[in-house]
């Protein structure tokens, strides 16, 4: 249940917003879908539905070409962008055409696809299971990687007639990339280049408060909290709450900043307040509790391995007492890692561990700005120069441009 204090805060925020609305043109903004947001900047946009092998209906948004280049009749290699935990496709659009990776790639001559994992606001249906059933939420990022991302790549290849797809993911978007290519190594041949922004696999040195606060509760299987939280929606998207927080963002940048920094830490020296305001409209976007629990298990175990169900179910599921580790040596696709010093979730020491085990990693790029944090990869004022331009340079090099 939500505490009375939270209700009081939301009520006050709404009241202040109503007063502001009476005195000015200010009002609660409506949710803007990714395709609508894309069109608002003059770009063409499409919405595609991908059905997974287990019935989840995923939404892919597409910027097929750039209206600035008018290159709809030219060869445009496809790029798939994949969001992180609690997020959706808007994270690659929230900083507008001059800074966001999706628009920059379109203006560089690429066919841009924005993925949405099962369970977020754009992918909340399954033809076989009701959204209200616990069975709907019986998944974590392992299934997103091995099933959802695989289905998206196959769909894009079929639609575009290109044999390979460029891939860029942020946070959980990197985890699912690693999972797919290690568990289904045949997909390495379908990746042109891979770009991992704030790569997350190992968490031994994570400094975010979420690890110490929640790790002891659910980091090991079998506890009461695991039983209560497993197979449920984690931090559900709520239109009223999002509208009220969005209202607060109009009134004070600090409300937006603190809403995000509370989770990711790291400060907001580089953050663009207007980008955070856009994110608030559709974030948190919804996810399974199992995704968060799985990450906390990795923090507890210091390993990068599959979901730990406890000894008995592990033996039934995996044929062994402990969950199997992901074999990073199976990842052979050209892969670039982009990480930062000030990442409280997936920090430099844990990236060191990932790099040491990523046998065929092409590049280990560290953002030179010391204050750059986990969220700055999608909302920083300087992310174009520090991250997005280098990504495009590497993709262009692959394409011989």
Coordinates of C-alpha atoms in Angstrom, one line a residue:
X1 CA 0.0 0.0 0.0
X2 CA 1.1 3.6 -0.6
X3 CA 1.7 5.4 2.7
X4 CA -0.4 8.4 3.7
X5 CA 2.6 10.6 3.4
X6 CA 2.9 9.7 -0.3
X7 CA -0.8 10.4 -0.8
X8 CA -0.4 13.8 0.9
X9 CA 2.6 14.6 -1.3
X10 CA 0.7 13.8 -4.5
X11 CA -2.4 15.7 -3.3
X12 CA -0.3 18.8 -2.6
X13 CA 1.4 18.5 -5.9
X14 CA -1.9 18.3 -7.7
X15 CA -3.3 21.2 -5.8
X16 CA -0.3 23.4 -6.6
X17 CA -0.6 22.3 -10.2
X18 CA -4.2 23.3 -10.3
X19 CA -3.5 26.7 -8.9
X20 CA -0.7 27.2 -11.4
X21 CA -3.0 26.1 -14.2
X22 CA -5.6 28.8 -13.2
X23 CA -3.0 31.5 -13.2
X24 CA -1.2 30.6 -16.4
X25 CA -1.4 28.4 -19.5
X26 CA 0.2 25.5 -17.5
X27 CA -1.7 22.2 -17.4
X28 CA -1.0 18.5 -16.9
X29 CA 0.5 17.2 -20.1
X30 CA -0.8 14.1 -21.9
X31 CA 1.3 11.0 -22.6
X32 CA 3.0 11.2 -26.0
X33 CA 3.8 7.9 -27.6
X34 CA 7.2 7.3 -29.2
X35 CA 5.8 7.5 -32.8
X36 CA 3.9 10.7 -32.0
X37 CA 7.1 12.2 -30.5
X38 CA 9.1 11.3 -33.6
X39 CA 6.5 12.8 -35.9
X40 CA 6.4 16.0 -33.8
X41 CA 10.0 16.6 -34.9
X42 CA 9.2 16.1 -38.6
X43 CA 10.5 12.6 -39.0
X44 CA 8.5 9.8 -40.5
X45 CA 7.5 7.1 -37.9
X46 CA 6.0 3.7 -38.0
X47 CA 4.7 1.3 -35.4
X48 CA 5.2 -2.5 -35.8
X49 CA 4.0 -5.4 -33.8
X50 CA 6.2 -8.4 -33.2
X51 CA 4.7 -11.6 -31.7
X52 CA 7.2 -13.8 -29.7
X53 CA 7.2 -17.6 -29.6
X54 CA 5.5 -17.4 -26.2
X55 CA 2.8 -15.0 -27.2
X56 CA 4.0 -11.6 -26.1
X57 CA 3.1 -8.7 -28.3
X58 CA 6.0 -6.3 -28.6
X59 CA 5.9 -2.9 -30.1
X60 CA 8.7 -1.7 -32.3
X61 CA 8.8 1.9 -33.4
X62 CA 10.7 2.9 -36.5
X63 CA 12.3 6.0 -38.1
X64 CA 12.7 4.6 -41.6
X65 CA 14.6 7.6 -43.0
X66 CA 15.4 11.2 -42.3
X67 CA 13.2 13.9 -43.7
X68 CA 16.3 16.1 -43.7
X69 CA 18.1 13.8 -46.1
X70 CA 15.1 12.6 -48.0
X71 CA 16.9 9.3 -48.4
X72 CA 13.9 6.9 -48.4
X73 CA 15.1 5.5 -51.7
X74 CA 18.7 4.9 -50.6
X75 CA 20.4 2.0 -48.8
X76 CA 19.8 2.4 -45.1
X77 CA 21.3 -0.2 -42.8
X78 CA 19.0 -1.0 -39.8
X79 CA 19.9 -0.2 -36.2
X80 CA 18.0 -1.6 -33.2
X81 CA 18.0 0.5 -30.0
X82 CA 17.1 -1.3 -26.8
X83 CA 16.2 0.4 -23.5
X84 CA 17.1 -0.4 -19.9
X85 CA 15.1 -1.6 -16.8
X86 CA 11.9 0.4 -16.0
X87 CA 12.3 2.1 -19.4
X88 CA 11.0 2.1 -23.0
X89 CA 11.8 3.4 -26.4
X90 CA 11.4 7.1 -25.3
X91 CA 14.8 7.0 -23.6
X92 CA 16.4 7.3 -27.0
X93 CA 14.2 10.2 -28.0
X94 CA 13.9 12.3 -24.9
X95 CA 16.7 14.7 -25.7
X96 CA 15.4 15.7 -29.1
X97 CA 16.8 15.6 -32.7
X98 CA 20.1 17.4 -31.8
X99 CA 21.2 15.0 -29.1
X100 CA 19.2 11.7 -29.0
X101 CA 20.8 8.7 -30.6
X102 CA 17.7 7.7 -32.5
X103 CA 17.5 11.0 -34.5
X104 CA 21.2 11.3 -34.9
X105 CA 21.3 7.8 -36.5
X106 CA 18.4 8.6 -38.8
X107 CA 20.2 11.8 -39.9
X108 CA 23.4 9.7 -40.5
X109 CA 21.4 7.7 -43.0
X110 CA 20.3 4.7 -41.0
X111 CA 17.0 2.9 -40.6
X112 CA 16.3 3.2 -36.9
X113 CA 14.2 0.7 -34.9
X114 CA 13.3 1.2 -31.2
X115 CA 12.5 -1.9 -29.2
X116 CA 10.2 -2.3 -26.3
X117 CA 10.6 -5.4 -24.0
X118 CA 7.7 -7.4 -22.7
X119 CA 5.9 -5.8 -19.8
X120 CA 6.5 -2.1 -20.5
X121 CA 3.8 0.3 -21.5
X122 CA 4.2 -0.4 -25.2
X123 CA 4.3 -4.2 -24.9
X124 CA 1.7 -5.2 -22.3
X125 CA -0.2 -7.9 -24.1
X126 CA 0.0 -11.6 -24.6
X127 CA -2.4 -13.6 -26.8
X128 CA -2.3 -16.5 -24.5
X129 CA -2.1 -15.0 -21.0
X130 CA -4.0 -12.2 -19.3
X131 CA -2.0 -9.1 -18.1
X132 CA -3.6 -9.6 -14.7
X133 CA -2.2 -13.1 -14.3
X134 CA 1.0 -13.9 -12.4
X135 CA 1.9 -16.0 -15.4
X136 CA 2.2 -12.9 -17.6
X137 CA 5.0 -11.6 -15.3
X138 CA 6.8 -15.0 -15.1
X139 CA 9.9 -13.8 -17.0
X140 CA 13.0 -11.7 -16.4
X141 CA 15.7 -10.3 -18.6
X142 CA 16.9 -13.8 -19.6
X143 CA 13.7 -14.2 -21.6
X144 CA 13.9 -10.7 -22.9
X145 CA 17.3 -11.5 -24.3
X146 CA 16.8 -15.0 -25.6
X147 CA 13.2 -14.5 -26.9
X148 CA 12.3 -10.8 -27.3
X149 CA 15.5 -9.4 -28.8
X150 CA 15.9 -12.5 -31.0
X151 CA 12.3 -11.9 -32.4
X152 CA 13.0 -8.2 -33.0
X153 CA 16.2 -8.9 -34.9
X154 CA 14.5 -11.6 -37.0
X155 CA 11.6 -9.2 -37.8
X156 CA 13.9 -6.3 -38.8
X157 CA 16.0 -8.6 -41.0
X158 CA 12.9 -9.8 -42.7
X159 CA 11.4 -6.4 -43.2
X160 CA 14.6 -4.7 -44.4
X161 CA 16.3 -7.5 -46.4
X162 CA 19.6 -6.7 -44.6
X163 CA 21.4 -9.8 -43.3
X164 CA 22.7 -8.0 -40.2
X165 CA 21.5 -5.4 -37.7
X166 CA 23.5 -2.9 -35.8
X167 CA 22.6 -2.9 -32.1
X168 CA 22.9 -0.4 -29.3
X169 CA 21.5 -0.9 -25.8
X170 CA 21.6 1.0 -22.5
X171 CA 21.9 -0.7 -19.1
X172 CA 19.5 -3.7 -19.2
X173 CA 19.7 -3.3 -23.0
X174 CA 23.3 -4.5 -22.7
X175 CA 22.5 -7.3 -20.4
X176 CA 19.9 -8.8 -22.8
X177 CA 22.4 -8.4 -25.7
X178 CA 25.0 -10.4 -23.8
X179 CA 22.4 -13.0 -22.8
X180 CA 21.2 -13.5 -26.4
X181 CA 24.6 -13.9 -28.0
X182 CA 25.9 -16.2 -25.3
X183 CA 22.8 -18.4 -25.1
X184 CA 22.0 -18.4 -28.8
X185 CA 25.4 -17.9 -30.4
X186 CA 23.9 -18.2 -33.9
X187 CA 22.7 -14.7 -33.5
X188 CA 26.3 -13.4 -33.5
X189 CA 26.1 -13.7 -37.3
X190 CA 23.1 -11.4 -37.3
X191 CA 24.8 -8.5 -35.6
X192 CA 26.8 -6.0 -37.7
X193 CA 28.1 -4.1 -34.7
X194 CA 27.0 -4.0 -31.0
X195 CA 27.3 -1.0 -28.7
X196 CA 26.8 -1.5 -24.9
X197 CA 26.1 1.7 -23.1
X198 CA 26.6 1.5 -19.3
X199 CA 27.1 -2.3 -19.6
X200 CA 25.6 -4.3 -16.8
X201 CA 26.6 -7.9 -16.0
X202 CA 28.6 -7.9 -12.7
X203 CA 27.6 -5.9 -9.6
X204 CA 30.0 -6.8 -6.8
X205 CA 31.1 -3.2 -6.4
X206 CA 27.8 -1.4 -7.1
X207 CA 27.4 1.6 -4.8
X208 CA 23.7 2.5 -5.5
X209 CA 21.6 2.4 -2.3
X210 CA 19.3 -0.2 -4.0
X211 CA 21.9 -3.0 -3.5
X212 CA 22.3 -2.6 0.2
X213 CA 18.6 -1.8 0.8
X214 CA 17.1 -4.6 -1.2
X215 CA 19.9 -7.1 -1.8
X216 CA 19.7 -8.7 1.6
X217 CA 15.9 -9.1 1.2
X218 CA 15.7 -10.8 -2.2
X219 CA 19.3 -11.4 -3.3
X220 CA 19.2 -15.1 -2.2
X221 CA 16.3 -17.5 -3.1
X222 CA 13.8 -18.9 -0.6
X223 CA 13.1 -15.9 1.6
X224 CA 9.6 -14.5 2.3
X225 CA 10.2 -11.4 0.2
X226 CA 11.1 -13.6 -2.8
X227 CA 7.9 -15.5 -2.4
X228 CA 5.9 -12.3 -2.1
X229 CA 7.5 -10.4 -4.9
X230 CA 8.2 -13.1 -7.6
X231 CA 6.1 -13.0 -10.8
X232 CA 4.6 -9.5 -10.2
X233 CA 4.8 -6.2 -11.9
X234 CA 7.6 -4.1 -10.4
X235 CA 7.0 -0.3 -10.0
X236 CA 3.9 -0.4 -12.3
X237 CA 3.3 2.5 -14.6
X238 CA 0.6 4.7 -13.2
X239 CA -0.9 7.5 -15.3
X240 CA -2.0 9.6 -12.4
X241 CA 1.3 9.4 -10.6
X242 CA 3.2 10.1 -13.8
X243 CA 1.0 13.1 -14.6
X244 CA 1.5 14.5 -11.1
X245 CA 5.3 14.1 -11.2
X246 CA 5.3 15.6 -14.6
X247 CA 3.4 18.5 -13.2
X248 CA 6.0 18.8 -10.5
X249 CA 8.8 18.8 -13.2
X250 CA 7.2 21.9 -14.7
X251 CA 7.3 23.6 -11.3
X252 CA 10.7 22.5 -10.1
X253 CA 13.6 20.8 -11.9
X254 CA 14.7 19.2 -8.6
X255 CA 11.6 17.0 -8.5
X256 CA 12.6 15.5 -11.9
X257 CA 16.2 15.2 -10.9
X258 CA 15.6 13.6 -7.6
X259 CA 13.1 11.1 -9.1
X260 CA 15.8 9.6 -11.3
X261 CA 18.9 10.1 -9.2
X262 CA 17.2 8.4 -6.2
X263 CA 17.5 5.2 -8.3
X264 CA 20.7 5.6 -10.2
X265 CA 22.7 7.9 -7.9
X266 CA 25.7 9.7 -9.4
X267 CA 24.4 13.3 -9.2
X268 CA 23.0 15.4 -12.1
X269 CA 25.9 17.6 -13.1
X270 CA 25.5 16.6 -16.8
X271 CA 21.8 16.0 -16.8
X272 CA 19.4 17.9 -19.1
X273 CA 16.4 18.8 -17.0
X274 CA 14.1 18.9 -20.1
X275 CA 15.2 15.4 -21.1
X276 CA 14.2 14.1 -17.6
X277 CA 10.9 15.9 -17.9
X278 CA 10.1 14.0 -21.1
X279 CA 11.1 10.7 -19.5
X280 CA 8.8 11.3 -16.6
X281 CA 5.8 11.2 -19.0
X282 CA 6.3 7.4 -19.6
X283 CA 8.6 6.3 -16.8
X284 CA 8.8 4.1 -14.9
X285 CA 7.4 2.0 -17.8
X286 CA 6.7 -1.3 -16.1
X287 CA 8.7 -4.5 -15.7
X288 CA 8.6 -7.8 -14.0
X289 CA 9.8 -8.1 -10.4
X290 CA 11.9 -11.0 -11.5
X291 CA 14.1 -8.6 -13.5
X292 CA 15.0 -6.6 -10.4
X293 CA 15.4 -9.7 -8.3
X294 CA 17.7 -11.3 -10.8
X295 CA 20.0 -8.2 -10.8
X296 CA 20.1 -8.3 -7.0
X297 CA 21.0 -12.0 -7.1
X298 CA 24.0 -11.1 -9.3
X299 CA 25.1 -8.5 -6.7
X300 CA 24.8 -11.1 -3.9
X301 CA 26.6 -13.9 -5.8
X302 CA 29.3 -11.8 -7.6
X303 CA 28.5 -13.9 -10.7
X304 CA 26.8 -13.3 -14.0
X305 CA 24.5 -16.3 -14.2
X306 CA 20.9 -17.3 -14.8
X307 CA 18.0 -16.9 -12.3
X308 CA 18.5 -18.6 -9.0
X309 CA 15.3 -20.5 -8.0
X310 CA 16.9 -22.4 -5.1
X311 CA 18.5 -25.8 -5.1
X312 CA 15.5 -27.9 -5.8
X313 CA 14.0 -25.9 -8.6
X314 CA 17.5 -25.2 -10.0
X315 CA 18.0 -29.0 -10.4
X316 CA 14.7 -29.3 -12.1
X317 CA 15.3 -26.4 -14.4
X318 CA 19.0 -26.5 -15.1
X319 CA 20.0 -30.0 -14.0
X320 CA 22.4 -28.6 -11.3
X321 CA 22.2 -27.0 -7.9
X322 CA 23.4 -23.6 -8.9
X323 CA 22.3 -21.6 -12.0
X324 CA 24.6 -21.8 -14.9
X325 CA 26.9 -18.9 -15.7
X326 CA 26.6 -17.1 -19.1
X327 CA 29.6 -18.0 -21.3
X328 CA 30.9 -14.7 -22.6
X329 CA 33.4 -16.4 -24.8
X330 CA 30.6 -17.4 -27.2
X331 CA 30.0 -13.7 -28.1
X332 CA 31.9 -13.1 -31.3
X333 CA 30.0 -10.2 -32.8
X334 CA 31.9 -6.9 -33.1
X335 CA 31.1 -5.4 -29.8
X336 CA 32.0 -2.0 -28.3
X337 CA 31.6 -1.2 -24.6
X338 CA 31.0 2.4 -23.4
X339 CA 31.2 2.9 -19.6
X340 CA 31.8 5.7 -17.2
X341 CA 33.6 6.4 -13.9
X342 CA 30.7 7.7 -11.9
X343 CA 28.2 4.8 -12.6
X344 CA 26.7 3.7 -9.2
X345 CA 25.0 0.7 -10.7
X346 CA 27.5 -0.8 -13.2
X347 CA 30.7 0.9 -12.1
X348 CA 34.3 0.7 -13.5
X349 CA 35.5 -2.2 -11.3
X350 CA 32.6 -4.3 -12.4
X351 CA 33.1 -3.2 -16.0
X352 CA 36.7 -4.4 -15.6
X353 CA 35.4 -7.8 -14.6
X354 CA 33.1 -7.9 -17.6
X355 CA 35.9 -6.8 -20.0
X356 CA 38.3 -9.4 -18.6
X357 CA 35.8 -12.2 -19.4
X358 CA 34.5 -10.8 -22.7
X359 CA 37.0 -12.7 -24.8
X360 CA 36.2 -11.1 -28.1
X361 CA 35.4 -7.6 -27.0
X362 CA 36.3 -5.1 -29.8
X363 CA 36.7 -2.0 -27.7
X364 CA 36.6 -0.9 -24.1
X365 CA 35.7 2.9 -24.2
X366 CA 35.6 4.8 -21.0
X367 CA 33.8 8.2 -21.1
X368 CA 36.6 10.8 -20.2
X369 CA 34.2 13.0 -18.1
X370 CA 34.6 11.9 -14.5
X371 CA 31.1 12.9 -13.4
X372 CA 29.4 11.0 -16.2
X373 CA 26.9 8.5 -14.6
X374 CA 24.5 5.7 -15.5
X375 CA 21.7 7.9 -16.7
X376 CA 23.9 10.4 -18.5
X377 CA 24.1 7.9 -21.4
X378 CA 20.5 8.9 -22.3
X379 CA 19.9 12.3 -20.7
X380 CA 23.2 14.2 -20.5
X381 CA 23.7 17.6 -22.1
X382 CA 27.1 16.3 -23.4
X383 CA 26.1 12.8 -24.4
X384 CA 26.2 13.6 -28.1
X385 CA 29.9 14.4 -28.0
X386 CA 30.9 11.8 -25.4
X387 CA 28.8 8.8 -26.5
X388 CA 26.5 9.2 -29.5
X389 CA 29.0 10.6 -32.0
X390 CA 31.5 7.8 -31.2
X391 CA 28.8 5.2 -31.8
X392 CA 27.9 6.6 -35.2
X393 CA 31.6 6.9 -36.1
X394 CA 32.1 3.2 -35.4
X395 CA 28.9 2.2 -37.3
X396 CA 30.0 4.4 -40.2
X397 CA 33.4 2.7 -40.2
X398 CA 31.8 -0.7 -40.4
X399 CA 29.7 0.4 -43.3
X400 CA 32.6 2.0 -45.1
X401 CA 31.3 5.5 -44.9

